[in-house]
PDB file of C-alpha atoms in Angstrom:
ATOM      1  CA  UNK H   1       1.118 -20.931   0.733  1.00 55.00           C
ATOM      2  CA  UNK H   2       3.590 -20.495  -3.032  1.00 67.00           C
ATOM      3  CA  UNK H   3       3.747 -17.674  -4.332  1.00 73.00           C
ATOM      4  CA  UNK H   4       2.100 -19.076  -7.775  1.00 76.00           C
ATOM      5  CA  UNK H   5      -0.797 -19.258  -5.819  1.00 82.00           C
ATOM      6  CA  UNK H   6      -0.901 -15.729  -4.299  1.00 82.00           C
ATOM      7  CA  UNK H   7      -0.858 -14.175  -7.612  1.00 81.00           C
ATOM      8  CA  UNK H   8      -3.248 -15.530  -8.487  1.00 87.00           C
ATOM      9  CA  UNK H   9      -5.502 -15.546  -6.178  1.00 88.00           C
ATOM     10  CA  UNK H  10      -4.153 -11.203  -6.053  1.00 89.00           C
ATOM     11  CA  UNK H  11      -5.524 -11.122 -10.146  1.00 91.00           C
ATOM     12  CA  UNK H  12      -8.528 -13.546  -9.936  1.00 94.00           C
ATOM     13  CA  UNK H  13      -9.166 -10.649  -6.834  1.00 93.00           C
ATOM     14  CA  UNK H  14      -8.363  -7.541  -8.922  1.00 94.00           C
ATOM     15  CA  UNK H  15     -10.739  -8.595 -11.642  1.00 95.00           C
ATOM     16  CA  UNK H  16     -13.377  -8.828 -10.111  1.00 95.00           C
ATOM     17  CA  UNK H  17     -13.297  -5.606  -8.561  1.00 96.00           C
ATOM     18  CA  UNK H  18     -12.610  -4.567 -12.150  1.00 96.00           C
ATOM     19  CA  UNK H  19     -15.672  -6.478 -13.006  1.00 96.00           C
ATOM     20  CA  UNK H  20     -18.068  -4.188 -10.225  1.00 95.00           C
ATOM     21  CA  UNK H  21     -16.865  -1.317 -11.994  1.00 94.00           C
ATOM     22  CA  UNK H  22     -17.528  -1.567 -15.177  1.00 94.00           C
ATOM     23  CA  UNK H  23     -21.083  -3.515 -13.654  1.00 93.00           C
ATOM     24  CA  UNK H  24     -21.754   0.288 -12.775  1.00 90.00           C
ATOM     25  CA  UNK H  25     -21.382   1.788 -16.442  1.00 88.00           C
ATOM     26  CA  UNK H  26     -24.532  -0.218 -16.002  1.00 88.00           C
ATOM     27  CA  UNK H  27     -26.591  -1.166 -13.265  1.00 87.00           C
ATOM     28  CA  UNK H  28     -25.201  -0.112  -9.341  1.00 89.00           C
ATOM     29  CA  UNK H  29     -26.838  -2.789  -7.049  1.00 90.00           C
ATOM     30  CA  UNK H  30     -25.014  -5.272 -10.186  1.00 92.00           C
ATOM     31  CA  UNK H  31     -22.474  -3.415  -9.578  1.00 94.00           C
ATOM     32  CA  UNK H  32     -22.716  -3.493  -6.079  1.00 94.00           C
ATOM     33  CA  UNK H  33     -23.309  -7.712  -6.076  1.00 94.00           C
ATOM     34  CA  UNK H  34     -20.753  -7.981  -8.168  1.00 96.00           C
ATOM     35  CA  UNK H  35     -18.960  -5.375  -5.906  1.00 96.00           C
ATOM     36  CA  UNK H  36     -19.421  -7.723  -2.564  1.00 96.00           C
ATOM     37  CA  UNK H  37     -18.215 -10.978  -4.161  1.00 96.00           C
ATOM     38  CA  UNK H  38     -14.651  -8.917  -5.045  1.00 96.00           C
ATOM     39  CA  UNK H  39     -14.209  -7.778  -1.313  1.00 96.00           C
ATOM     40  CA  UNK H  40     -14.994 -11.387  -0.117  1.00 97.00           C
ATOM     41  CA  UNK H  41     -12.654 -12.137  -2.687  1.00 95.00           C
ATOM     42  CA  UNK H  42      -9.809  -9.898  -1.628  1.00 95.00           C
ATOM     43  CA  UNK H  43     -10.339 -10.811   2.150  1.00 95.00           C
ATOM     44  CA  UNK H  44      -9.291 -14.804   0.888  1.00 94.00           C
ATOM     45  CA  UNK H  45      -5.919 -13.164  -0.705  1.00 93.00           C
ATOM     46  CA  UNK H  46      -4.879 -11.688   3.090  1.00 92.00           C
ATOM     47  CA  UNK H  47      -6.235 -14.226   4.700  1.00 93.00           C
ATOM     48  CA  UNK H  48      -3.733 -16.494   2.288  1.00 89.00           C
ATOM     49  CA  UNK H  49      -0.070 -13.259   2.435  1.00 88.00           C
ATOM     50  CA  UNK H  50      -0.183 -13.571   7.044  1.00 89.00           C
ATOM     51  CA  UNK H  51       2.281 -16.858   6.691  1.00 86.00           C
ATOM     52  CA  UNK H  52       4.436 -15.481   4.330  1.00 81.00           C
ATOM     53  CA  UNK H  53       4.869 -12.092   6.491  1.00 83.00           C
ATOM     54  CA  UNK H  54       4.670 -13.517   9.468  1.00 79.00           C
ATOM     55  CA  UNK H  55       6.042 -16.557   8.153  1.00 75.00           C
ATOM     56  CA  UNK H  56       8.733 -15.937   5.877  1.00 76.00           C
ATOM     57  CA  UNK H  57       9.096 -12.290   5.371  1.00 73.00           C
ATOM     58  CA  UNK H  58       9.378 -12.043   9.096  1.00 71.00           C
ATOM     59  CA  UNK H  59       7.448  -8.295   9.292  1.00 74.00           C
ATOM     60  CA  UNK H  60       4.684  -8.353  12.027  1.00 76.00           C
ATOM     61  CA  UNK H  61       3.839  -4.570  11.089  1.00 76.00           C
ATOM     62  CA  UNK H  62       2.459  -6.377   7.016  1.00 81.00           C
ATOM     63  CA  UNK H  63       1.349  -9.399   8.966  1.00 85.00           C
ATOM     64  CA  UNK H  64      -1.031  -7.650  11.796  1.00 88.00           C
ATOM     65  CA  UNK H  65      -2.180  -5.001   8.382  1.00 87.00           C
ATOM     66  CA  UNK H  66      -3.168  -8.481   6.482  1.00 90.00           C
ATOM     67  CA  UNK H  67      -4.696  -9.820   9.041  1.00 92.00           C
ATOM     68  CA  UNK H  68      -6.523  -7.498   9.621  1.00 93.00           C
ATOM     69  CA  UNK H  69      -7.396  -6.527   6.124  1.00 93.00           C
ATOM     70  CA  UNK H  70      -9.410  -9.846   6.739  1.00 95.00           C
ATOM     71  CA  UNK H  71     -12.403  -8.794   8.259  1.00 95.00           C
ATOM     72  CA  UNK H  72     -12.225  -5.837   6.780  1.00 95.00           C
ATOM     73  CA  UNK H  73     -12.758  -6.564   3.396  1.00 96.00           C
ATOM     74  CA  UNK H  74     -15.364  -9.173   4.061  1.00 96.00           C
ATOM     75  CA  UNK H  75     -17.755  -6.391   6.591  1.00 96.00           C
ATOM     76  CA  UNK H  76     -16.993  -4.324   2.929  1.00 95.00           C
ATOM     77  CA  UNK H  77     -19.111  -7.106   0.954  1.00 96.00           C
ATOM     78  CA  UNK H  78     -21.445  -7.722   4.200  1.00 96.00           C
ATOM     79  CA  UNK H  79     -22.174  -3.472   3.826  1.00 95.00           C
ATOM     80  CA  UNK H  80     -21.923  -3.527   0.380  1.00 95.00           C
ATOM     81  CA  UNK H  81     -24.688  -6.776  -0.197  1.00 94.00           C
ATOM     82  CA  UNK H  82     -26.403  -4.366   2.003  1.00 92.00           C
ATOM     83  CA  UNK H  83     -26.476  -1.496   0.098  1.00 88.00           C
ATOM     84  CA  UNK H  84     -23.991   0.974   0.704  1.00 91.00           C
ATOM     85  CA  UNK H  85     -23.555   1.685  -2.619  1.00 91.00           C
ATOM     86  CA  UNK H  86     -21.210   4.586  -1.763  1.00 91.00           C
ATOM     87  CA  UNK H  87     -18.518   1.666  -1.509  1.00 93.00           C
ATOM     88  CA  UNK H  88     -18.504   1.499  -5.255  1.00 94.00           C
ATOM     89  CA  UNK H  89     -15.858   4.624  -5.238  1.00 94.00           C
ATOM     90  CA  UNK H  90     -13.286   1.994  -2.940  1.00 94.00           C
ATOM     91  CA  UNK H  91     -13.946  -0.391  -5.363  1.00 95.00           C
ATOM     92  CA  UNK H  92     -13.488   1.729  -8.491  1.00 95.00           C
ATOM     93  CA  UNK H  93     -10.164   3.078  -6.259  1.00 94.00           C
ATOM     94  CA  UNK H  94      -8.735  -1.053  -5.435  1.00 95.00           C
ATOM     95  CA  UNK H  95      -9.553  -1.669  -9.313  1.00 95.00           C
ATOM     96  CA  UNK H  96      -7.393   1.092 -10.476  1.00 95.00           C
ATOM     97  CA  UNK H  97      -4.543   0.193  -8.255  1.00 94.00           C
ATOM     98  CA  UNK H  98      -4.274  -3.475  -8.760  1.00 93.00           C
ATOM     99  CA  UNK H  99      -3.857  -2.506 -12.499  1.00 93.00           C
ATOM    100  CA  UNK H 100      -1.055  -0.274 -11.891  1.00 93.00           C
ATOM    101  CA  UNK H 101       0.499  -2.734  -8.963  1.00 91.00           C
ATOM    102  CA  UNK H 102       0.451  -6.109 -10.540  1.00 90.00           C
ATOM    103  CA  UNK H 103       1.569  -5.969 -13.859  1.00 90.00           C
ATOM    104  CA  UNK H 104       4.845  -4.810 -12.388  1.00 86.00           C
ATOM    105  CA  UNK H 105       4.997  -8.293 -10.568  1.00 83.00           C
ATOM    106  CA  UNK H 106       4.392 -10.581 -13.894  1.00 81.00           C
ATOM    107  CA  UNK H 107       6.135  -7.781 -16.705  1.00 86.00           C
ATOM    108  CA  UNK H 108       9.725  -8.189 -16.526  1.00 87.00           C
ATOM    109  CA  UNK H 109      11.124  -5.992 -18.670  1.00 91.00           C
ATOM    110  CA  UNK H 110       8.453  -3.326 -16.908  1.00 92.00           C
ATOM    111  CA  UNK H 111      10.106  -5.014 -13.696  1.00 90.00           C
ATOM    112  CA  UNK H 112      13.237  -4.755 -14.568  1.00 93.00           C
ATOM    113  CA  UNK H 113      13.387  -1.148 -14.450  1.00 94.00           C
ATOM    114  CA  UNK H 114      11.344   0.329 -12.078  1.00 95.00           C
ATOM    115  CA  UNK H 115      14.059  -2.006  -9.736  1.00 95.00           C
ATOM    116  CA  UNK H 116      17.061  -0.724 -11.132  1.00 96.00           C
ATOM    117  CA  UNK H 117      15.750   2.737 -11.715  1.00 96.00           C
ATOM    118  CA  UNK H 118      14.806   3.049  -7.773  1.00 97.00           C
ATOM    119  CA  UNK H 119      18.739   1.590  -7.613  1.00 97.00           C
ATOM    120  CA  UNK H 120      20.159   3.742  -9.361  1.00 97.00           C
ATOM    121  CA  UNK H 121      18.387   6.298  -7.484  1.00 97.00           C
ATOM    122  CA  UNK H 122      19.214   4.917  -4.560  1.00 97.00           C
ATOM    123  CA  UNK H 123      22.821   4.323  -4.544  1.00 97.00           C
ATOM    124  CA  UNK H 124      22.551   8.320  -6.397  1.00 97.00           C
ATOM    125  CA  UNK H 125      21.048   9.421  -2.635  1.00 97.00           C
ATOM    126  CA  UNK H 126      23.897   7.077  -0.792  1.00 97.00           C
ATOM    127  CA  UNK H 127      26.676   8.524  -2.011  1.00 96.00           C
ATOM    128  CA  UNK H 128      25.448  11.866  -1.386  1.00 95.00           C
ATOM    129  CA  UNK H 129      24.934  10.900   2.186  1.00 94.00           C
ATOM    130  CA  UNK H 130      29.128   9.788   2.193  1.00 94.00           C
ATOM    131  CA  UNK H 131      29.136   5.766   1.757  1.00 94.00           C
ATOM    132  CA  UNK H 132      30.909   4.432  -1.310  1.00 93.00           C
ATOM    133  CA  UNK H 133      28.966   1.468  -1.324  1.00 94.00           C
ATOM    134  CA  UNK H 134      29.940  -1.871  -4.417  1.00 94.00           C
ATOM    135  CA  UNK H 135      26.501  -2.251  -6.886  1.00 95.00           C
ATOM    136  CA  UNK H 136      26.223  -5.578  -8.137  1.00 95.00           C
ATOM    137  CA  UNK H 137      23.856  -7.832 -10.279  1.00 93.00           C
ATOM    138  CA  UNK H 138      21.871 -10.810  -9.045  1.00 90.00           C
ATOM    139  CA  UNK H 139      21.128 -13.706 -10.633  1.00 88.00           C
ATOM    140  CA  UNK H 140      19.219 -12.407 -13.469  1.00 85.00           C
ATOM    141  CA  UNK H 141      21.373  -9.567 -14.249  1.00 89.00           C
ATOM    142  CA  UNK H 142      19.673  -7.428 -12.065  1.00 91.00           C
ATOM    143  CA  UNK H 143      21.674  -4.553 -10.967  1.00 94.00           C
ATOM    144  CA  UNK H 144      19.777  -4.155  -7.428  1.00 94.00           C
ATOM    145  CA  UNK H 145      21.764  -4.882  -4.782  1.00 96.00           C
ATOM    146  CA  UNK H 146      24.298  -2.911  -2.654  1.00 96.00           C
ATOM    147  CA  UNK H 147      27.786  -4.059  -0.977  1.00 96.00           C
ATOM    148  CA  UNK H 148      29.165  -2.928   2.832  1.00 95.00           C
ATOM    149  CA  UNK H 149      32.192  -4.172   4.127  1.00 93.00           C
ATOM    150  CA  UNK H 150      32.658  -3.706   7.751  1.00 91.00           C
ATOM    151  CA  UNK H 151      34.124  -5.243  10.486  1.00 87.00           C
ATOM    152  CA  UNK H 152      36.285  -7.570   7.453  1.00 87.00           C
ATOM    153  CA  UNK H 153      31.864  -8.601   6.159  1.00 90.00           C
ATOM    154  CA  UNK H 154      30.095  -8.003   3.720  1.00 93.00           C
ATOM    155  CA  UNK H 155      26.837  -6.498   3.561  1.00 94.00           C
ATOM    156  CA  UNK H 156      24.371  -7.577   1.265  1.00 94.00           C
ATOM    157  CA  UNK H 157      20.964  -5.370   0.663  1.00 95.00           C
ATOM    158  CA  UNK H 158      19.027  -5.917  -2.342  1.00 94.00           C
ATOM    159  CA  UNK H 159      16.382  -3.956  -3.822  1.00 95.00           C
ATOM    160  CA  UNK H 160      12.971  -5.675  -4.665  1.00 91.00           C
ATOM    161  CA  UNK H 161       9.885  -4.504  -6.169  1.00 90.00           C
ATOM    162  CA  UNK H 162       8.579  -3.930  -2.592  1.00 88.00           C
ATOM    163  CA  UNK H 163      11.073  -1.182  -2.211  1.00 92.00           C
ATOM    164  CA  UNK H 164       9.993   0.744  -5.051  1.00 93.00           C
ATOM    165  CA  UNK H 165       6.770   2.479  -3.166  1.00 92.00           C
ATOM    166  CA  UNK H 166       4.744   1.393  -6.252  1.00 93.00           C
ATOM    167  CA  UNK H 167       2.293  -0.429  -3.725  1.00 90.00           C
ATOM    168  CA  UNK H 168       2.124   3.334  -2.187  1.00 91.00           C
ATOM    169  CA  UNK H 169       2.044   4.599  -4.789  1.00 94.00           C
ATOM    170  CA  UNK H 170      -0.735   2.944  -5.870  1.00 94.00           C
ATOM    171  CA  UNK H 171      -3.346   3.274  -3.206  1.00 92.00           C
ATOM    172  CA  UNK H 172      -2.743   6.896  -3.815  1.00 94.00           C
ATOM    173  CA  UNK H 173      -3.877   7.229  -7.703  1.00 94.00           C
ATOM    174  CA  UNK H 174      -6.008   4.379  -7.555  1.00 93.00           C
ATOM    175  CA  UNK H 175      -7.622   6.941  -4.885  1.00 93.00           C
ATOM    176  CA  UNK H 176      -7.566  10.009  -7.229  1.00 95.00           C
ATOM    177  CA  UNK H 177      -8.634   8.474 -10.485  1.00 93.00           C
ATOM    178  CA  UNK H 178     -11.414   6.849  -8.568  1.00 92.00           C
ATOM    179  CA  UNK H 179     -13.325   9.784  -7.700  1.00 92.00           C
ATOM    180  CA  UNK H 180     -15.292  11.969  -9.546  1.00 90.00           C
ATOM    181  CA  UNK H 181     -14.367  15.912  -9.775  1.00 91.00           C
ATOM    182  CA  UNK H 182     -12.028  17.793 -12.508  1.00 93.00           C
ATOM    183  CA  UNK H 183      -8.515  16.869 -13.611  1.00 93.00           C
ATOM    184  CA  UNK H 184      -7.387  19.941 -12.305  1.00 94.00           C
ATOM    185  CA  UNK H 185      -8.371  19.204  -8.282  1.00 94.00           C
ATOM    186  CA  UNK H 186      -6.821  15.973  -9.114  1.00 95.00           C
ATOM    187  CA  UNK H 187      -3.380  16.158 -10.655  1.00 96.00           C
ATOM    188  CA  UNK H 188      -3.221  18.708  -7.965  1.00 95.00           C
ATOM    189  CA  UNK H 189      -4.126  15.278  -5.222  1.00 95.00           C
ATOM    190  CA  UNK H 190      -1.684  13.256  -7.747  1.00 95.00           C
ATOM    191  CA  UNK H 191       1.520  16.239  -6.664  1.00 95.00           C
ATOM    192  CA  UNK H 192       1.136  16.012  -3.857  1.00 94.00           C
ATOM    193  CA  UNK H 193       1.241  11.842  -2.828  1.00 95.00           C
ATOM    194  CA  UNK H 194       2.915  10.072  -5.713  1.00 95.00           C
ATOM    195  CA  UNK H 195       6.218  12.214  -6.105  1.00 95.00           C
ATOM    196  CA  UNK H 196       6.795  12.512  -2.279  1.00 95.00           C
ATOM    197  CA  UNK H 197       6.245   8.825  -1.993  1.00 95.00           C
ATOM    198  CA  UNK H 198       8.678   8.507  -4.402  1.00 95.00           C
ATOM    199  CA  UNK H 199      11.162  10.238  -3.176  1.00 96.00           C
ATOM    200  CA  UNK H 200      10.615   9.290   0.992  1.00 95.00           C
ATOM    201  CA  UNK H 201      10.717   5.848  -0.301  1.00 95.00           C
ATOM    202  CA  UNK H 202      14.217   6.464  -1.809  1.00 97.00           C
ATOM    203  CA  UNK H 203      15.188   7.866   1.688  1.00 96.00           C
ATOM    204  CA  UNK H 204      13.281   4.352   3.451  1.00 96.00           C
ATOM    205  CA  UNK H 205      16.055   2.689   1.270  1.00 96.00           C
ATOM    206  CA  UNK H 206      18.792   4.570   1.551  1.00 97.00           C
ATOM    207  CA  UNK H 207      19.125   4.569   5.024  1.00 97.00           C
ATOM    208  CA  UNK H 208      18.405   0.551   5.766  1.00 96.00           C
ATOM    209  CA  UNK H 209      21.047  -0.290   3.675  1.00 96.00           C
ATOM    210  CA  UNK H 210      23.264   1.866   5.151  1.00 97.00           C
ATOM    211  CA  UNK H 211      22.678   0.988   8.016  1.00 95.00           C
ATOM    212  CA  UNK H 212      22.451  -2.541   7.214  1.00 95.00           C
ATOM    213  CA  UNK H 213      25.439  -1.940   5.548  1.00 95.00           C
ATOM    214  CA  UNK H 214      27.776   0.211   7.953  1.00 95.00           C
ATOM    215  CA  UNK H 215      25.849  -2.198  11.020  1.00 94.00           C
ATOM    216  CA  UNK H 216      24.141   0.554  12.901  1.00 94.00           C
ATOM    217  CA  UNK H 217      21.404  -1.235  15.290  1.00 89.00           C
ATOM    218  CA  UNK H 218      23.747  -4.321  16.450  1.00 89.00           C
ATOM    219  CA  UNK H 219      21.561  -3.774  19.875  1.00 88.00           C
ATOM    220  CA  UNK H 220      20.298  -6.471  21.362  1.00 85.00           C
ATOM    221  CA  UNK H 221      21.320  -9.413  19.780  1.00 88.00           C
ATOM    222  CA  UNK H 222      20.114 -11.891  21.061  1.00 89.00           C
ATOM    223  CA  UNK H 223      16.248 -10.471  22.009  1.00 87.00           C
ATOM    224  CA  UNK H 224      16.103  -9.919  18.421  1.00 87.00           C
ATOM    225  CA  UNK H 225      17.861 -12.643  17.030  1.00 88.00           C
ATOM    226  CA  UNK H 226      14.807 -14.645  19.291  1.00 87.00           C
ATOM    227  CA  UNK H 227      12.360 -12.619  18.461  1.00 82.00           C
ATOM    228  CA  UNK H 228      13.093 -12.752  14.725  1.00 83.00           C
ATOM    229  CA  UNK H 229      14.005 -16.048  14.174  1.00 84.00           C
ATOM    230  CA  UNK H 230      17.829 -15.266  13.002  1.00 85.00           C
ATOM    231  CA  UNK H 231      20.379 -17.755  13.654  1.00 87.00           C
ATOM    232  CA  UNK H 232      23.614 -16.863  15.555  1.00 85.00           C
ATOM    233  CA  UNK H 233      26.125 -17.353  12.815  1.00 83.00           C
ATOM    234  CA  UNK H 234      23.977 -14.190  11.149  1.00 88.00           C
ATOM    235  CA  UNK H 235      23.253 -12.112  14.239  1.00 87.00           C
ATOM    236  CA  UNK H 236      24.278  -8.625  11.716  1.00 89.00           C
ATOM    237  CA  UNK H 237      20.962  -9.472  10.193  1.00 91.00           C
ATOM    238  CA  UNK H 238      19.920  -7.630  13.541  1.00 92.00           C
ATOM    239  CA  UNK H 239      20.383  -3.896  11.937  1.00 93.00           C
ATOM    240  CA  UNK H 240      18.793  -4.897   8.750  1.00 93.00           C
ATOM    241  CA  UNK H 241      15.504  -6.241  10.567  1.00 91.00           C
ATOM    242  CA  UNK H 242      15.229  -3.113  12.937  1.00 93.00           C
ATOM    243  CA  UNK H 243      16.658  -0.871  10.813  1.00 94.00           C
ATOM    244  CA  UNK H 244      13.835  -2.360   8.319  1.00 92.00           C
ATOM    245  CA  UNK H 245      10.641  -4.300   9.821  1.00 88.00           C
ATOM    246  CA  UNK H 246      10.531  -2.229  12.522  1.00 91.00           C
ATOM    247  CA  UNK H 247      12.203   1.483  12.324  1.00 94.00           C
ATOM    248  CA  UNK H 248      10.918   2.305   8.158  1.00 93.00           C
ATOM    249  CA  UNK H 249       8.018  -0.029   8.434  1.00 89.00           C
ATOM    250  CA  UNK H 250       6.944   2.365  11.576  1.00 91.00           C
ATOM    251  CA  UNK H 251       8.060   5.331   9.686  1.00 93.00           C
ATOM    252  CA  UNK H 252       6.500   4.864   6.491  1.00 91.00           C
ATOM    253  CA  UNK H 253       2.946   3.951   7.519  1.00 89.00           C
ATOM    254  CA  UNK H 254       2.421   7.579  10.121  1.00 93.00           C
ATOM    255  CA  UNK H 255       4.233   9.534   6.643  1.00 93.00           C
ATOM    256  CA  UNK H 256       1.688   7.518   5.079  1.00 90.00           C
ATOM    257  CA  UNK H 257      -1.392   9.208   7.024  1.00 90.00           C
ATOM    258  CA  UNK H 258       0.412  12.548   7.621  1.00 93.00           C
ATOM    259  CA  UNK H 259       0.174  12.387   3.074  1.00 93.00           C
ATOM    260  CA  UNK H 260      -3.694  11.733   3.507  1.00 91.00           C
ATOM    261  CA  UNK H 261      -4.066  14.840   5.206  1.00 91.00           C
ATOM    262  CA  UNK H 262      -2.809  18.226   1.861  1.00 93.00           C
ATOM    263  CA  UNK H 263      -4.139  15.071  -0.814  1.00 94.00           C
ATOM    264  CA  UNK H 264      -7.770  15.735   1.121  1.00 93.00           C
ATOM    265  CA  UNK H 265      -7.567  19.429   0.990  1.00 91.00           C
ATOM    266  CA  UNK H 266      -7.000  19.290  -2.727  1.00 92.00           C
ATOM    267  CA  UNK H 267      -9.338  16.266  -3.594  1.00 93.00           C
ATOM    268  CA  UNK H 268     -11.727  17.397  -0.022  1.00 92.00           C
ATOM    269  CA  UNK H 269     -14.229  14.343  -2.100  1.00 91.00           C
ATOM    270  CA  UNK H 270     -11.453  12.029  -1.233  1.00 92.00           C
ATOM    271  CA  UNK H 271     -12.969  12.131   1.975  1.00 91.00           C
ATOM    272  CA  UNK H 272     -16.254  10.058   1.345  1.00 90.00           C
ATOM    273  CA  UNK H 273     -14.630   7.645   0.941  1.00 92.00           C
ATOM    274  CA  UNK H 274     -12.334   8.073   4.012  1.00 91.00           C
ATOM    275  CA  UNK H 275     -15.006   8.384   5.928  1.00 92.00           C
ATOM    276  CA  UNK H 276     -16.836   5.351   4.130  1.00 93.00           C
ATOM    277  CA  UNK H 277     -13.219   3.203   5.109  1.00 92.00           C
ATOM    278  CA  UNK H 278     -13.907   4.052   8.436  1.00 92.00           C
ATOM    279  CA  UNK H 279     -17.079   3.133   8.458  1.00 93.00           C
ATOM    280  CA  UNK H 280     -16.058  -0.305   7.897  1.00 94.00           C
ATOM    281  CA  UNK H 281     -13.971  -0.766  10.868  1.00 92.00           C
ATOM    282  CA  UNK H 282     -16.256   0.809  12.916  1.00 92.00           C
ATOM    283  CA  UNK H 283     -19.586   1.552  11.824  1.00 90.00           C
ATOM    284  CA  UNK H 284     -19.680   4.553  12.789  1.00 91.00           C
ATOM    285  CA  UNK H 285     -20.148   6.966  11.198  1.00 89.00           C
ATOM    286  CA  UNK H 286     -17.226   9.652   9.997  1.00 86.00           C
ATOM    287  CA  UNK H 287     -17.629  13.441   8.757  1.00 86.00           C
ATOM    288  CA  UNK H 288     -13.053  13.898   8.223  1.00 85.00           C
ATOM    289  CA  UNK H 289     -14.143  16.992   5.585  1.00 83.00           C
ATOM    290  CA  UNK H 290     -15.675  19.146   8.341  1.00 83.00           C
ATOM    291  CA  UNK H 291     -13.328  17.383  10.824  1.00 81.00           C
ATOM    292  CA  UNK H 292     -10.046  19.351   8.410  1.00 78.00           C
ATOM    293  CA  UNK H 293     -12.622  22.501   7.793  1.00 76.00           C
ATOM    294  CA  UNK H 294     -13.047  22.366   3.718  1.00 73.00           C
ATOM    295  CA  UNK H 295     -15.347  24.694   3.011  1.00 55.00           C
ATOM    296  CA  UNK H 296     -19.098  23.281   2.063  1.00 37.00           C
ATOM    297  CA  UNK H 297     -18.757  23.720  -1.592  1.00 38.00           C
ATOM    298  CA  UNK H 298     -15.736  21.782  -1.831  1.00 41.00           C
ATOM    299  CA  UNK H 299     -16.841  19.179   0.147  1.00 41.00           C
ATOM    300  CA  UNK H 300     -20.109  18.585  -0.527  1.00 39.00           C
ATOM    301  CA  UNK H 301     -20.071  15.865  -2.736  1.00 41.00           C
ATOM    302  CA  UNK H 302     -18.184  14.467   0.372  1.00 39.00           C
ATOM    303  CA  UNK H 303     -20.408  14.807   2.438  1.00 37.00           C
ATOM    304  CA  UNK H 304     -23.384  13.955  -0.030  1.00 40.00           C
ATOM    305  CA  UNK H 305     -21.897  10.532  -0.575  1.00 40.00           C
ATOM    306  CA  UNK H 306     -21.595   9.401   3.768  1.00 39.00           C
ATOM    307  CA  UNK H 307     -25.365  10.670   4.097  1.00 37.00           C
ATOM    308  CA  UNK H 308     -26.911   9.208   1.199  1.00 43.00           C
ATOM    309  CA  UNK H 309     -24.373   5.778   1.936  1.00 38.00           C
ATOM    310  CA  UNK H 310     -25.464   5.869   5.612  1.00 38.00           C
ATOM    311  CA  UNK H 311     -28.583   5.892   4.439  1.00 38.00           C
ATOM    312  CA  UNK H 312     -28.173   3.760   2.428  1.00 39.00           C
ATOM    313  CA  UNK H 313     -25.867   0.445   4.635  1.00 38.00           C
ATOM    314  CA  UNK H 314     -30.296  -0.140   6.653  1.00 38.00           C
ATOM    315  CA  UNK H 315     -31.649  -1.367   3.085  1.00 37.00           C
ATOM    316  CA  UNK H 316     -31.078  -4.092   0.508  1.00 36.00           C
ATOM    317  CA  UNK H 317     -31.917  -1.751  -2.530  1.00 34.00           C
ATOM    318  CA  UNK H 318     -29.043  -0.948  -3.406  1.00 33.00           C
ATOM    319  CA  UNK H 319     -29.648   2.348  -6.630  1.00 34.00           C
ATOM    320  CA  UNK H 320     -31.196   4.898  -4.719  1.00 34.00           C
ATOM    321  CA  UNK H 321     -27.718   7.015  -4.027  1.00 36.00           C
ATOM    322  CA  UNK H 322     -27.003   8.928  -7.254  1.00 36.00           C
ATOM    323  CA  UNK H 323     -23.794  10.317  -5.362  1.00 40.00           C
ATOM    324  CA  UNK H 324     -20.111   9.033  -5.312  1.00 40.00           C
TER     325      UNK H 324
END
């Protein structure tokens, strides 16, 4: 599927989420039905991305996550239609995430600023570690390419939008913005998530660039080449695929899970959102606030959400749960 079509699906989906969030200001039943439609569109969007991740980018982790997102999105749509109104909080979060992330894909100056800022900071980190690559400019005029010369061969690593960490930062920023809580605690949650993700992302970029440039992971070359479809004349890419698609992406998933803990400690209201997200996947009630030992006064809103939502899930009425 073409990039233009997937971009269009992304914008249409996020527009639907924004409409659902705005509808909540007037009527929660209408908002829930609009949100069900938005999540259905979101499932179509993730379905369209599966071939891109698996066949073009050869990222098994992103491909599998996209495949899992399809039934999860459809499940959220069904639960909203059936009355789990607490999922409107997660719906608001996705709306904010999209409004943060999508402009960077379509506004050239913003895209360029993010790319070159990330490249410059990654370059500083690489040089601090004792390496001295050449930083080159691509055909579009962006200074985003690291060039290493190893064994008489040049190895180039390109910084693209996915390398900025904007997607992960948008997830946390969206969820933090979506819950209703005092600004002080929202800022605390922001401080222990978004800046940390930015720094870890720079470390990831530096690791991939150096690992590929210095050919650190040229192991099991025939097997890895077959797995990722690497032609024999480009076998040097084995280091890149192992560093990026296997090691870094696996570490990123673990890092995001670990970052979630201090974020929820700082903003207990997010526990209810995570409870709902887990219910979408498992259809079992979770009580993360209780598991983390949060004080009842702090976690009350989150626990109330999960409790109210569990009653709403079995009913076609979507307007009787007042707390998010």
